[in-house]
Amino acid sequence: MANILLTGGTGKTGRRIAPRLAEAGHDVRLASRRGADARALRGIRFDWNDPSTFDAALANREAVYLVAPTDAPESLRAMQPFLDRALAIGIRRYVLLSASSLPKRGPMMGAVHAYLEEHAPEWAVLRPTWFMQNFSEQQHLPTIRDERAIFSATGEGRVPFIDVEDIAAVAVEALTRDVSFNRDLVLTGPRALSYGDVAEIVGAAIGAGVRHVNLSEGALVERFGAAGMHPDYAAILAGMDIWIASGAEDRLSPDVEAVTGRPPNDFVAYAGRVRDAWL
């Protein structure tokens, strides 16, 4: 049994990782700004910007799952005080949620990736491509449901979208295996799809036409800003869409199957599973 702290414990990945760990008999502590959890798991108040919350969150932990704060474009600057404290009190294992488009020493979590490699005794960096759940739980949900449209700046670029359930399965292995990976794991679905392909799959799942609306990078930044996103973060995300358009995400990785022993979930199966969200 391992004693594990999940930062971002109530987020898309954390709320799927926590029950898997608990069912396997591990001691799970969920860190969030509210400090509460509705799943009979222990929650504790935690704030990246408040060092007074660090020690209680880290007490008696052996491993930490790291989800960067979304309101801080410079992830390492926001996270390093916490990481330094965790290392100072002897916590050995760290699993960072990053992204396939963010290489070591790159922007955002890329700098945290490099920091862990240089300082942590045991570590893994999960680098998933774009989440399938972005269409059912995040930015694309309201436009699919209300406008029957998906907005992006990706053009005909393709992405091997990944089910967050697969990310959670890999994260559990990275947090609990006897021998740490000490490398990055690129996590993809089984095939690459354009946003137009996704619109067709979603439309077939709900029995209604769904269109893909391709925007300019600037128009997408404006759209994110109107939804309340920090301007710097909006610019980074829109830039990632341009990378997709250039083919940067059009690749497959064997890491999900290598770690879990099964192929990653397909988008058609995911769409059938969550179709009610779009109705």
Coordinates of N, CA, C and O in Angstrom, one line a residue, residues 76 80 83-84 87 92 94 104-106 110-125 182-183:
L76 N 6.4 26.2 -13.7 CA 7.5 25.9 -12.8 C 7.6 27.0 -11.7 O 7.7 26.7 -10.5
Q80 N 7.3 25.3 -8.1 CA 8.6 25.0 -7.5 C 8.6 25.1 -6.0 O 9.2 24.2 -5.3
L83 N 7.3 21.9 -4.8 CA 8.2 20.8 -5.1 C 9.4 20.8 -4.2 O 9.9 19.7 -3.8
D84 N 10.0 22.0 -4.0 CA 11.2 22.1 -3.1 C 10.8 21.6 -1.7 O 11.7 20.9 -1.1
L87 N 10.5 17.7 -1.8 CA 11.8 17.1 -1.9 C 12.5 17.2 -0.5 O 13.2 16.2 -0.1
R92 N 9.7 10.8 -2.4 CA 10.6 10.4 -3.5 C 9.9 10.4 -4.9 O 10.5 10.7 -5.9
Y94 N 7.2 11.3 -8.0 CA 6.3 12.4 -8.5 C 5.9 12.0 -9.9 O 6.7 11.5 -10.7
K104 N 10.2 18.3 -22.9 CA 11.1 18.7 -21.8 C 11.8 20.1 -22.1 O 12.3 20.3 -23.2
R105 N 11.7 20.9 -21.1 CA 12.3 22.3 -21.2 C 11.5 23.2 -22.0 O 11.8 24.4 -22.3
G106 N 10.3 22.8 -22.5 CA 9.4 23.6 -23.3 C 8.6 24.5 -22.4 O 8.8 24.6 -21.2
G110 N 6.6 21.8 -19.5 CA 7.9 21.3 -20.0 C 9.0 21.7 -19.1 O 10.0 20.9 -18.9
A111 N 8.9 22.8 -18.4 CA 9.9 23.3 -17.5 C 9.9 22.4 -16.2 O 10.9 22.1 -15.6
V112 N 8.7 22.0 -15.8 CA 8.5 21.2 -14.6 C 9.1 19.8 -14.9 O 9.7 19.1 -14.1
H113 N 8.8 19.3 -16.1 CA 9.4 18.0 -16.6 C 10.9 18.0 -16.4 O 11.4 17.1 -15.8
A114 N 11.6 19.0 -16.8 CA 13.0 19.1 -16.7 C 13.4 19.2 -15.2 O 14.4 18.5 -14.8
Y115 N 12.7 19.9 -14.5 CA 13.0 20.0 -13.0 C 12.9 18.7 -12.3 O 13.8 18.3 -11.5
L116 N 11.9 17.9 -12.6 CA 11.7 16.6 -12.0 C 12.9 15.7 -12.4 O 13.4 14.9 -11.6
E117 N 13.2 15.7 -13.7 CA 14.3 14.8 -14.1 C 15.6 15.1 -13.4 O 16.4 14.2 -13.1
E118 N 15.8 16.4 -13.1 CA 17.0 16.9 -12.5 C 17.1 16.7 -11.0 O 18.1 16.5 -10.4
H119 N 15.9 16.7 -10.3 CA 15.9 16.7 -8.9 C 15.2 15.5 -8.2 O 15.5 15.3 -7.0
A120 N 14.2 14.9 -8.8 CA 13.4 13.9 -8.2 C 14.0 12.5 -8.3 O 14.5 12.1 -9.3
P121 N 14.1 11.8 -7.2 CA 14.6 10.4 -7.2 C 13.8 9.5 -8.1 O 14.4 8.6 -8.8
E122 N 12.5 9.6 -8.1 CA 11.6 8.8 -8.9 C 10.6 9.7 -9.5 O 9.9 10.5 -8.8
W123 N 10.3 9.5 -10.8 CA 9.4 10.4 -11.5 C 8.9 9.8 -12.7 O 9.4 8.8 -13.3
A124 N 7.8 10.3 -13.2 CA 7.2 10.0 -14.5 C 6.5 11.2 -15.0 O 5.9 12.0 -14.2
V125 N 6.5 11.5 -16.3 CA 5.8 12.6 -16.9 C 4.8 12.0 -17.9 O 5.2 11.4 -18.8
N182 N 10.8 6.7 -14.4 CA 11.9 7.7 -14.6 C 12.0 8.1 -16.1 O 13.1 8.2 -16.7
R183 N 10.9 8.4 -16.8 CA 10.9 8.8 -18.1 C 9.5 9.4 -18.4 O 8.6 9.4 -17.6

